[in-house]
Coordinates of C-alpha atoms in Angstrom, one line a residue:
Chain A
M1007 CA 138.0 175.9 48.1
N1008 CA 134.7 176.1 49.9
T1009 CA 132.9 173.0 51.0
L1010 CA 130.7 172.7 48.0
E1011 CA 133.7 173.0 45.6
L1012 CA 135.5 170.4 47.6
K1013 CA 132.5 168.0 47.4
K1014 CA 132.4 168.5 43.6
M1015 CA 136.1 167.9 43.3
A1016 CA 135.8 164.7 45.5
N1017 CA 133.0 163.5 43.2
E1018 CA 135.2 164.0 40.1
I1019 CA 138.0 162.1 41.8
R1020 CA 135.6 159.3 42.6
K1021 CA 134.6 159.1 39.0
D1022 CA 138.2 158.9 37.9
I1023 CA 138.9 156.2 40.5
V1024 CA 136.2 154.0 39.1
T1025 CA 137.2 154.8 35.5
A1026 CA 140.9 154.1 36.0
V1027 CA 140.3 150.8 37.9
H1028 CA 137.8 149.7 35.2
S1029 CA 140.3 150.5 32.5
A1030 CA 143.0 148.6 34.4
K1031 CA 140.7 145.7 35.0
A1032 CA 142.4 145.5 38.4
G1033 CA 143.1 147.8 41.4
H1034 CA 141.6 148.9 44.6
P1035 CA 138.4 151.0 44.4
G1036 CA 137.0 150.4 47.9
G1037 CA 139.8 152.2 49.9
S1038 CA 140.4 154.8 47.2
L1039 CA 136.7 155.8 47.4
S1040 CA 136.7 155.9 51.2
A1041 CA 139.7 158.2 51.2
A1042 CA 138.6 160.4 48.3
D1043 CA 137.5 163.3 50.5
I1044 CA 140.8 163.2 52.4
F1045 CA 142.8 163.2 49.2
T1046 CA 140.8 166.2 48.0
Y1047 CA 141.2 168.2 51.1
L1048 CA 144.9 167.6 51.4
Y1049 CA 145.7 168.5 47.8
F1050 CA 143.1 171.3 47.3
E1051 CA 143.1 173.0 50.6
E1052 CA 145.7 171.8 53.1
M1053 CA 149.1 171.2 51.6
N1054 CA 151.5 173.9 50.5
V1055 CA 152.6 172.4 47.1
D1056 CA 153.3 173.6 43.6
P1057 CA 152.4 171.2 40.8
K1058 CA 154.7 173.3 38.5
D1059 CA 157.6 172.6 40.8
P1060 CA 156.9 169.1 42.3
K1061 CA 160.3 168.8 44.0
K1062 CA 160.3 172.2 45.6
P1063 CA 162.5 171.7 48.7
D1064 CA 160.2 173.4 51.2
R1065 CA 156.9 171.9 50.0
D1066 CA 154.7 170.0 52.4
R1067 CA 155.1 166.2 51.9
F1068 CA 152.5 163.4 51.6
V1069 CA 153.2 159.7 51.9
L1070 CA 150.4 157.3 51.0
S1071 CA 151.2 154.5 53.4
K1072 CA 148.2 152.6 52.2
G1073 CA 149.8 152.6 48.8
H1074 CA 147.2 150.3 47.2
T1075 CA 144.8 153.2 47.0
A1076 CA 146.9 154.8 44.4
P1077 CA 143.9 155.4 42.1
G1078 CA 142.5 158.0 44.5
Y1079 CA 146.0 159.6 45.0
Y1080 CA 146.6 159.8 41.2
A1081 CA 143.2 161.3 40.6
A1082 CA 143.9 164.0 43.2
L1083 CA 147.4 164.7 41.8
A1084 CA 146.0 164.9 38.2
H1085 CA 143.2 167.3 39.1
R1086 CA 145.7 169.4 41.0
G1087 CA 147.7 169.7 37.9
Y1088 CA 150.7 167.4 38.2
F1089 CA 149.8 165.5 35.1
P1090 CA 146.9 165.2 32.6
V1091 CA 143.6 163.8 34.0
S1092 CA 143.3 162.0 30.6
D1093 CA 146.3 159.8 31.5
L1094 CA 144.5 158.3 34.6
P1095 CA 143.0 155.4 32.6
T1096 CA 146.5 154.2 31.8
L1097 CA 146.7 153.0 35.5
R1098 CA 148.4 149.6 35.8
H1099 CA 148.9 149.4 32.0
L1100 CA 152.2 148.2 30.7
G1101 CA 154.5 151.2 30.3
S1102 CA 152.3 153.6 32.2
Y1103 CA 153.9 156.0 34.7
L1104 CA 150.9 155.2 36.9
Q1105 CA 152.1 152.0 38.6
G1106 CA 149.8 149.8 40.6
H1107 CA 151.4 151.2 43.8
P1108 CA 152.9 154.7 44.0
C1109 CA 156.4 155.0 42.5
M1110 CA 158.3 158.3 43.2
Q1111 CA 160.6 157.9 40.2
E1112 CA 157.7 157.5 37.8
T1113 CA 154.9 159.8 38.9
P1114 CA 155.2 163.6 39.3
G1115 CA 154.1 164.7 42.7
V1116 CA 154.7 161.4 44.5
D1117 CA 157.0 162.1 47.4
M1118 CA 157.6 158.5 48.4
S1119 CA 157.2 155.1 46.9
S1120 CA 154.9 152.9 48.9
G1121 CA 152.7 149.9 48.8
S1122 CA 154.1 147.5 51.3
L1123 CA 151.9 148.3 54.3
G1124 CA 153.5 149.8 57.4
Q1125 CA 156.4 151.3 55.6
G1126 CA 155.1 154.7 54.5
I1127 CA 154.6 156.1 58.0
S1128 CA 158.3 155.4 58.7
A1129 CA 159.4 157.4 55.6
A1130 CA 157.0 160.2 56.7
V1131 CA 158.7 160.2 60.1
G1132 CA 162.1 160.5 58.4
M1133 CA 160.8 163.5 56.4
A1134 CA 159.5 165.2 59.5
I1135 CA 162.8 164.6 61.4
S1136 CA 164.7 166.1 58.5
A1137 CA 162.6 169.3 58.7
K1138 CA 163.3 169.5 62.5
I1139 CA 167.1 168.9 62.0
S1140 CA 167.2 171.6 59.2
G1141 CA 164.9 174.1 60.9
K1142 CA 162.4 174.0 58.1
D1143 CA 158.7 174.5 58.6
Y1144 CA 157.2 172.2 56.0
R1145 CA 154.6 169.7 57.3
V1146 CA 154.3 166.0 56.6
Y1147 CA 151.1 164.1 56.1
T1148 CA 150.7 160.3 55.8
L1149 CA 147.5 158.3 55.2
L1150 CA 147.2 154.8 56.7
G1151 CA 144.5 152.2 56.3
D1152 CA 142.9 150.8 59.5
G1153 CA 143.9 147.3 58.5
E1154 CA 147.4 148.6 58.1
L1155 CA 147.5 149.2 61.8
Q1156 CA 148.1 145.5 62.2
E1157 CA 151.6 146.0 60.9
G1158 CA 154.0 146.3 63.8
Q1159 CA 156.1 148.8 62.0
V1160 CA 153.3 151.4 62.3
W1161 CA 153.8 151.4 66.0
E1162 CA 157.6 151.5 65.8
A1163 CA 157.2 154.6 63.7
S1164 CA 154.6 156.1 66.0
M1165 CA 156.7 155.6 69.0
L1166 CA 159.6 157.4 67.4
A1167 CA 157.4 160.2 66.1
A1168 CA 156.1 161.0 69.5
H1169 CA 159.5 160.5 71.1
R1170 CA 161.0 163.1 68.7
K1171 CA 158.0 165.5 69.3
L1172 CA 157.2 165.7 65.6
D1173 CA 154.4 168.3 65.7
N1174 CA 155.0 168.7 62.0
L1175 CA 153.6 165.3 61.3
V1176 CA 149.9 164.4 60.8
V1177 CA 149.0 160.7 60.6
I1178 CA 145.5 160.1 59.1
V1179 CA 143.8 156.8 59.5
D1180 CA 141.2 155.9 56.9
N1181 CA 138.9 153.9 59.2
N1182 CA 136.6 152.2 56.7
G1183 CA 136.4 149.1 58.9
L1184 CA 137.1 146.6 56.2
Q1185 CA 140.2 144.6 55.0
I1186 CA 140.6 141.9 52.4
D1187 CA 139.6 139.1 54.7
G1188 CA 136.5 140.9 56.1
N1189 CA 135.7 143.2 59.0
I1190 CA 138.9 144.5 60.7
A1191 CA 137.2 143.9 64.1
D1192 CA 136.8 140.2 63.1
V1193 CA 140.2 139.6 61.4
N1194 CA 142.5 141.1 64.1
S1195 CA 140.9 144.1 65.8
P1196 CA 143.0 147.3 66.0
Y1197 CA 140.3 149.0 68.1
P1198 CA 140.3 151.2 70.0
I1199 CA 142.4 153.1 67.5
D1200 CA 142.2 156.5 69.2
K1201 CA 143.2 155.1 72.6
K1202 CA 146.2 153.4 71.0
F1203 CA 147.5 156.6 69.4
E1204 CA 146.8 158.5 72.7
A1205 CA 148.9 155.9 74.5
F1206 CA 151.7 156.5 72.0
N1207 CA 151.5 160.2 73.0
F1208 CA 149.8 161.6 69.9
H1209 CA 147.2 164.3 69.9
V1210 CA 144.1 162.5 68.6
I1211 CA 141.1 163.8 66.7
N1212 CA 138.2 161.6 65.7
I1213 CA 136.2 162.8 62.7
D1214 CA 133.7 161.7 60.0
G1215 CA 136.0 161.4 57.1
H1216 CA 133.4 162.4 54.6
D1217 CA 132.4 165.7 56.3
F1218 CA 134.6 168.5 54.9
D1219 CA 133.7 170.8 57.8
Q1220 CA 135.1 168.2 60.3
I1221 CA 138.1 167.5 58.0
R1222 CA 138.9 171.2 57.8
A1223 CA 138.5 171.7 61.6
A1224 CA 140.8 168.7 62.3
F1225 CA 143.6 169.8 60.1
A1226 CA 143.4 173.3 61.5
E1227 CA 143.5 171.9 65.1
A1228 CA 146.6 169.8 64.1
K1229 CA 148.4 173.0 63.2
T1230 CA 147.9 174.3 66.8
V1231 CA 149.4 171.3 68.5
K1232 CA 152.9 171.7 69.8
G1233 CA 155.4 169.1 70.9
R1234 CA 153.7 166.0 69.6
P1235 CA 152.3 164.5 66.4
T1236 CA 148.6 164.4 65.5
A1237 CA 146.5 161.4 64.5
I1238 CA 143.3 162.1 62.7
I1239 CA 141.0 159.0 62.9
A1240 CA 138.6 159.4 60.0
K1241 CA 135.6 157.2 60.1
T1242 CA 134.7 156.4 56.5
V1243 CA 132.7 154.1 54.3
K1244 CA 134.6 151.7 52.1
G1245 CA 133.4 152.1 48.5
K1246 CA 131.8 155.5 49.3
G1247 CA 129.6 156.9 46.6
V1248 CA 129.1 153.7 44.6
S1249 CA 125.9 151.9 45.8
F1250 CA 127.0 148.3 45.3
M1251 CA 130.5 148.9 46.6
E1252 CA 129.7 150.6 49.9
N1253 CA 130.7 148.6 53.0
Q1254 CA 131.6 145.5 50.9
A1255 CA 135.0 144.0 51.6
S1256 CA 134.8 142.2 48.3
W1257 CA 135.4 145.6 46.6
H1258 CA 138.8 146.0 48.3
G1259 CA 140.7 144.9 45.3
T1260 CA 138.3 144.1 42.5
A1261 CA 137.6 146.0 39.2
P1262 CA 134.0 146.6 38.0
N1263 CA 133.0 144.9 34.8
D1264 CA 131.4 147.0 32.0
E1265 CA 127.9 146.7 33.4
Q1266 CA 129.0 147.5 37.0
Y1267 CA 131.0 150.4 35.7
A1268 CA 127.9 151.9 34.1
I1269 CA 126.0 151.6 37.3
A1270 CA 128.9 153.1 39.3
M1271 CA 129.2 156.1 37.0
A1272 CA 125.4 156.6 37.1
D1273 CA 125.6 156.7 40.9
L1274 CA 128.3 159.3 40.9
E1275 CA 126.7 161.4 38.1
K1276 CA 123.6 161.5 40.3
V1277 CA 125.7 162.8 43.2
G1278 CA 127.3 165.4 40.9
E1279 CA 124.0 166.6 39.6
A1280 CA 122.6 167.0 43.1
L1281 CA 125.7 169.1 44.1
C1282 CA 125.1 171.3 41.1
Q1283 CA 121.6 172.1 42.3
K1284 CA 123.0 173.6 45.5
Chain B
M868 CA 209.0 142.3 61.1
S869 CA 207.2 144.7 63.3
E870 CA 204.0 143.7 64.9
V871 CA 201.0 144.1 62.6
K872 CA 198.5 146.7 63.6
K873 CA 194.9 145.4 64.0
I874 CA 191.7 147.4 63.9
A875 CA 188.1 146.2 63.6
T876 CA 186.4 147.7 60.5
R877 CA 183.4 148.7 62.6
E878 CA 185.9 151.1 64.4
S879 CA 186.9 152.4 61.0
Y880 CA 183.2 153.0 60.2
G881 CA 182.6 155.1 63.2
N882 CA 185.8 157.1 62.8
A883 CA 185.2 157.8 59.1
L884 CA 181.6 158.9 59.9
A885 CA 182.8 161.4 62.5
Q886 CA 185.3 162.8 59.9
L887 CA 182.7 163.0 57.1
G888 CA 180.2 164.6 59.4
A889 CA 182.5 167.5 60.0
E890 CA 182.8 168.0 56.2
N891 CA 179.2 167.5 55.1
E892 CA 176.3 168.7 57.2
N893 CA 173.9 166.5 55.2
I894 CA 175.3 163.4 56.7
V895 CA 173.0 161.9 59.4
V896 CA 173.5 158.7 61.3
L897 CA 170.8 156.3 62.5
D898 CA 171.1 153.6 65.0
A899 CA 168.9 150.9 66.5
D900 CA 170.2 150.9 70.1
L901 CA 173.6 149.7 69.1
A902 CA 175.6 153.0 68.7
G903 CA 178.2 151.6 71.1
A904 CA 178.7 148.4 69.2
T905 CA 178.5 149.9 65.6
K906 CA 181.0 152.5 66.8
T907 CA 178.8 155.3 65.5
G908 CA 179.0 156.7 69.1
V909 CA 182.0 158.8 67.9
F910 CA 179.6 160.6 65.4
K911 CA 176.9 160.9 68.0
K912 CA 179.2 162.6 70.4
A913 CA 180.4 165.1 67.8
F914 CA 177.0 165.7 66.1
P915 CA 174.2 164.8 68.5
E916 CA 171.7 166.8 66.5
R917 CA 172.4 164.6 63.5
H918 CA 172.3 161.3 65.3
I919 CA 168.9 159.6 65.4
D920 CA 168.6 156.6 67.7
C921 CA 165.5 154.7 66.5
G922 CA 165.6 152.2 69.4
I923 CA 165.3 148.5 68.8
A924 CA 163.3 148.8 65.6
E925 CA 165.4 148.1 62.5
G926 CA 162.5 148.0 60.0
N927 CA 161.3 151.4 61.0
M928 CA 164.9 152.7 61.0
M929 CA 165.3 151.8 57.3
G930 CA 162.1 153.6 56.5
V931 CA 163.1 156.7 58.4
A932 CA 166.4 156.7 56.6
A933 CA 164.5 156.5 53.3
G934 CA 162.4 159.5 54.3
L935 CA 165.4 161.5 55.3
A936 CA 167.1 160.7 52.0
T937 CA 164.1 162.0 50.0
T938 CA 164.8 165.4 51.6
G939 CA 168.5 165.5 50.6
K940 CA 170.1 164.1 53.7
I941 CA 172.7 161.3 53.4
P942 CA 171.6 158.8 56.0
F943 CA 173.9 156.1 57.3
A944 CA 171.6 153.5 58.9
S945 CA 173.6 151.3 61.3
S946 CA 173.0 148.0 62.9
F947 CA 174.3 144.4 63.0
A948 CA 174.3 142.7 59.6
M949 CA 171.8 140.2 60.8
F950 CA 169.2 142.9 61.5
A951 CA 170.1 145.4 58.8
A952 CA 170.1 142.9 55.9
G953 CA 168.1 140.1 57.5
R954 CA 165.3 141.5 59.7
A955 CA 164.9 144.7 57.6
F956 CA 165.3 143.1 54.2
E957 CA 161.9 144.0 52.9
Q958 CA 162.2 147.6 54.1
V959 CA 165.6 147.9 52.5
R960 CA 164.2 146.4 49.3
N961 CA 161.0 148.4 49.0
S962 CA 161.6 151.6 50.8
I963 CA 165.3 152.1 49.8
G964 CA 166.1 149.9 46.9
Y965 CA 163.0 150.3 44.7
P966 CA 163.0 154.2 44.9
H967 CA 166.8 154.1 44.6
L968 CA 167.2 156.4 47.6
N969 CA 170.6 157.7 48.7
V970 CA 170.7 155.6 51.9
K971 CA 173.9 154.0 53.2
I972 CA 173.5 150.9 55.3
G973 CA 176.3 150.4 57.7
A974 CA 176.1 146.7 58.7
T975 CA 178.6 145.7 61.4
H976 CA 179.1 142.3 63.1
A977 CA 178.9 140.4 59.9
G978 CA 179.9 136.8 59.7
I979 CA 180.9 134.2 62.3
S980 CA 183.7 136.4 63.7
V981 CA 181.0 138.0 65.8
G982 CA 182.1 135.2 68.2
E983 CA 180.6 134.5 71.5
D984 CA 177.1 135.8 70.7
G985 CA 176.6 132.8 68.6
A986 CA 174.4 131.8 65.6
T987 CA 171.5 134.2 66.0
H988 CA 173.9 137.2 65.6
Q989 CA 176.3 135.7 63.0
C990 CA 175.0 136.8 59.6
N991 CA 176.4 134.6 56.8
E992 CA 173.6 135.5 54.4
D993 CA 173.8 139.3 54.0
I994 CA 175.8 139.5 50.9
A995 CA 173.4 137.1 49.2
L996 CA 170.4 139.1 50.3
M997 CA 171.8 142.5 49.4
R998 CA 173.2 141.7 46.0
T999 CA 169.8 140.5 44.7
I1000 CA 168.4 144.0 45.2
P1001 CA 168.5 145.9 41.9
G1002 CA 170.8 149.0 42.1
M1003 CA 172.3 148.1 45.5
V1004 CA 176.0 148.6 45.8
V1005 CA 177.5 146.0 48.1
I1006 CA 180.9 146.7 49.7
S1007 CA 182.9 144.4 52.0
P1008 CA 186.2 146.1 53.1
A1009 CA 189.3 144.2 54.2
D1010 CA 190.9 146.5 56.7
D1011 CA 190.9 149.8 58.4
V1012 CA 192.3 151.8 55.4
E1013 CA 189.9 150.2 52.9
A1014 CA 186.9 150.6 55.3
K1015 CA 187.5 154.3 55.8
A1016 CA 188.0 154.9 52.1
A1017 CA 184.8 152.8 51.4
V1018 CA 182.7 154.9 53.8
R1019 CA 183.9 158.1 52.0
A1020 CA 183.2 156.7 48.6
A1021 CA 179.7 155.6 49.7
A1022 CA 179.0 159.1 51.0
E1023 CA 180.1 160.6 47.6
Y1024 CA 178.1 158.0 45.5
V1025 CA 174.5 158.8 45.0
G1026 CA 172.3 155.7 45.5
P1027 CA 171.9 152.9 48.0
V1028 CA 175.0 151.2 49.4
Y1029 CA 175.4 148.3 51.7
L1030 CA 178.6 148.4 53.7
R1031 CA 179.7 145.2 55.5
F1032 CA 182.0 145.5 58.6
G1033 CA 183.3 143.2 61.2
R1034 CA 183.5 143.1 65.0
L1035 CA 187.0 141.4 65.1
A1036 CA 190.2 143.4 64.9
V1037 CA 191.9 142.5 61.6
P1038 CA 195.4 143.3 60.3
V1039 CA 195.9 146.6 58.5
I1040 CA 197.3 145.4 55.2
H1041 CA 197.0 148.6 53.1
D1042 CA 199.1 151.8 53.2
E1043 CA 197.0 154.8 53.7
E1044 CA 199.4 157.0 51.7
T1045 CA 199.2 154.9 48.5
Y1046 CA 195.8 153.2 48.8
H1047 CA 193.2 154.1 46.3
F1048 CA 189.5 152.9 46.5
E1049 CA 187.1 152.9 43.6
I1050 CA 183.7 151.4 43.8
G1051 CA 183.6 148.3 41.6
K1052 CA 187.3 148.0 41.1
G1053 CA 189.0 145.0 42.6
I1054 CA 192.6 145.0 43.8
V1055 CA 195.4 142.6 43.0
E1056 CA 197.1 142.1 46.3
R1057 CA 199.6 139.5 45.2
E1058 CA 200.7 138.2 41.8
G1059 CA 200.8 134.4 41.0
K1060 CA 200.5 132.2 38.0
D1061 CA 199.2 128.9 39.3
L1062 CA 195.8 129.8 40.6
T1063 CA 193.8 132.9 41.7
I1064 CA 192.3 133.4 45.1
V1065 CA 189.4 135.8 44.9
T1066 CA 188.5 137.0 48.4
T1067 CA 186.8 139.8 50.4
G1068 CA 186.6 141.2 53.9
L1069 CA 188.6 139.7 56.7
C1070 CA 189.5 136.7 54.5
V1071 CA 191.8 138.9 52.4
S1072 CA 194.5 138.9 55.1
E1073 CA 194.0 135.1 55.7
S1074 CA 194.2 134.5 52.0
L1075 CA 197.4 136.5 51.7
A1076 CA 198.9 134.4 54.6
A1077 CA 197.7 131.3 52.8
A1078 CA 199.4 132.4 49.6
E1079 CA 202.7 132.8 51.5
K1080 CA 202.4 129.3 52.8
L1081 CA 201.5 127.9 49.3
A1082 CA 204.5 129.8 47.8
A1083 CA 206.8 128.0 50.3
E1084 CA 205.5 124.8 48.7
G1085 CA 206.1 126.0 45.2
I1086 CA 202.5 127.1 44.4
E1087 CA 202.1 130.7 43.3
A1088 CA 198.7 132.1 44.0
K1089 CA 197.4 135.4 42.7
V1090 CA 195.2 137.1 45.3
I1091 CA 192.4 139.5 44.3
N1092 CA 190.6 141.5 46.9
I1093 CA 187.0 142.1 45.7
H1094 CA 185.9 144.9 48.1
T1095 CA 182.9 145.7 45.9
I1096 CA 180.8 142.6 45.5
K1097 CA 178.3 144.5 43.5
P1098 CA 178.9 145.8 40.9
I1099 CA 181.7 143.2 40.7
D1100 CA 184.9 143.7 38.7
E1101 CA 184.2 141.3 35.9
E1102 CA 187.2 142.3 33.8
L1103 CA 189.7 141.6 36.6
I1104 CA 188.1 138.3 37.4
V1105 CA 187.9 137.1 33.8
A1106 CA 191.5 138.2 33.1
A1107 CA 192.8 136.3 36.2
A1108 CA 190.8 133.2 35.2
K1109 CA 192.4 133.3 31.8
E1110 CA 195.8 133.8 33.3
T1111 CA 195.8 131.1 35.9
G1112 CA 193.1 128.7 34.8
K1113 CA 191.9 128.0 38.3
V1114 CA 189.9 130.1 40.8
V1115 CA 189.4 129.8 44.5
T1116 CA 187.0 132.1 46.4
V1117 CA 187.3 132.7 50.1
E1118 CA 184.8 134.6 52.2
E1119 CA 183.3 134.8 55.7
H1120 CA 179.8 134.2 54.4
S1121 CA 177.7 131.3 53.2
V1122 CA 179.0 129.5 50.2
I1123 CA 175.5 130.0 48.9
G1124 CA 174.9 133.4 47.3
G1125 CA 178.0 135.3 48.4
L1126 CA 181.2 136.3 46.7
G1127 CA 181.8 132.8 45.4
S1128 CA 178.4 132.7 43.7
A1129 CA 179.0 136.2 42.3
V1130 CA 182.3 135.1 40.9
C1131 CA 180.7 132.0 39.4
D1132 CA 178.0 134.1 37.9
V1133 CA 180.7 136.1 36.0
L1134 CA 182.8 133.1 35.0
C1135 CA 180.0 130.8 33.8
A1136 CA 178.9 133.6 31.4
K1137 CA 182.2 135.0 30.3
Y1138 CA 184.9 132.3 30.8
P1139 CA 183.9 129.0 32.3
T1140 CA 186.6 128.1 34.8
P1141 CA 186.7 125.5 37.6
V1142 CA 186.0 127.3 40.9
L1143 CA 186.6 126.1 44.5
K1144 CA 184.3 128.0 46.9
I1145 CA 185.6 128.3 50.4
G1146 CA 183.2 129.9 52.9
V1147 CA 180.8 129.0 55.6
N1148 CA 179.2 125.8 54.4
D1149 CA 175.4 125.5 54.5
T1150 CA 175.2 125.7 58.3
Y1151 CA 174.8 128.1 61.2
G1152 CA 177.6 129.3 63.4
E1153 CA 177.9 128.9 67.2
S1154 CA 179.4 130.6 70.3
G1155 CA 183.1 130.8 70.7
P1156 CA 186.1 133.1 70.4
A1157 CA 186.2 134.6 66.9
A1158 CA 189.7 133.2 66.0
A1159 CA 188.7 129.7 67.1
L1160 CA 185.5 130.0 65.0
I1161 CA 187.4 131.1 62.0
K1162 CA 189.6 128.0 62.4
K1163 CA 186.8 125.7 63.1
Y1164 CA 184.8 126.9 60.0
G1165 CA 187.9 126.6 57.8
L1166 CA 188.6 130.2 57.0
D1167 CA 192.1 130.6 58.5
S1168 CA 195.2 130.5 56.3
D1169 CA 196.1 126.9 57.3
S1170 CA 192.6 125.6 56.4
I1171 CA 192.6 127.6 53.1
V1172 CA 196.0 126.0 52.2
E1173 CA 194.7 122.5 53.1
K1174 CA 191.5 122.9 51.0
I1175 CA 193.4 124.2 48.0
K1176 CA 195.9 121.4 48.1
A1177 CA 193.2 118.8 48.5
C1178 CA 191.3 120.2 45.5
T1179 CA 191.8 118.4 42.2
F1180 CA 189.8 120.8 40.1

């Protein structure tokens, strides 16, 4: 996909995030919207996957370590063809295969169950080690929240990833700057994030997580790195694309009411129309 | 009588892994800086490329094992019971149990028989923790023969398994030639009509010794070895309760939540029967030689006999 097509897809994914969370009357729109461009790039450009054969042994793997942003993940999977887009509003409903947090046994395309912060990156490390042991060349991607970096397990996993020279692993940090209790810098600052990963012997790339040219360049650069894992620190805006949600910690885990939903969709329709003019 | 051979079940674990590793290249072993103590060093030496030392980070180790399992590997994640079931409980529950991944947890140094290291390393709570996880198989072998068979059965079974091993050398009570292990099937080690002792792990040999002593006093105790605490052999336990009317459970674990509780869960629903629970009472252990601790905490054959005789049901 070219950059314009990626932008259009990301906007569709944002609309589906808001729609699903509104339908569920619960869920996490803020961090789903901030990561929408990354989800889009991974599933429409970067990863070697086949929605018709979700368990293909040599596929690239993705672990959503920040599992609460499942609405963004599910929307990307649905648009990529793993399951119908029309099922997205069943999110969090009783009996739905779209659980509040990703469940690999329920949802086609989900490579690992996640949701308890800090744990997804460990599973991703295990997948990357497996590829190395078996001499396979698939790559493993995992997306973490910036607040998630407060979990000690992230650093246990990072230490092992670098120690085992996992150059088939890319850790992406969605640095939207906010967590439930407020600004990450005020709650318990993980900054400087890049320096921390550098100290753990990662190759580190800082990007604007909403700029597809920078996202593309970062993933391409990661493929050239040998002998160590890559960390892409993506600066993003929590709630990106929805005027009243942007940079508001209160939209971490709240669903919009009917009135707010109408405003959110109007905001995103406007973005979509502007992209069609290009 | 010739001298009884004694082997710690952690040794059996390491030896069984080395053997299985040669048969199945999907078997990988993980450690958290304790390969020497968990005895997985034997596997590490034979298959260094399939041994992953995660360093002192048990939570991460469980997640890494989960990731390996999603790709078709059969990981055995090894540490002391305290850290495997205790420290890493939530990783085991959410990253292994919930997705029902094919991870085997090899937990050594369970119970007070850890000895001199003392209370911080003596896990008397692991059976309780692990059996509450939906879909988790919990196995506590009694001796070398059973432990090796259990490791093989765990490798062949698809799904999460918690294996409980000990540090202390324990008598080999089974014959390798005739022994048969099946997950979920208890073993009648001795027949008796007056009461049933249901036991597991290193307490099986102590219970058999206790049954001998009781027999000398005219009390015939049936002894059942429940090597699989989950799924538990309900049929065998209920039949024994019907047959003998009285049940005693003996385990090197807290009396809260372990084998005794599992047996009571079965009996209260299927055939209410008076049960005497013998185990580590609601307390921590302490430093000391293993044998002395087993005596002090009332798990040796003399203590078992004494408690059974004192019990009025």
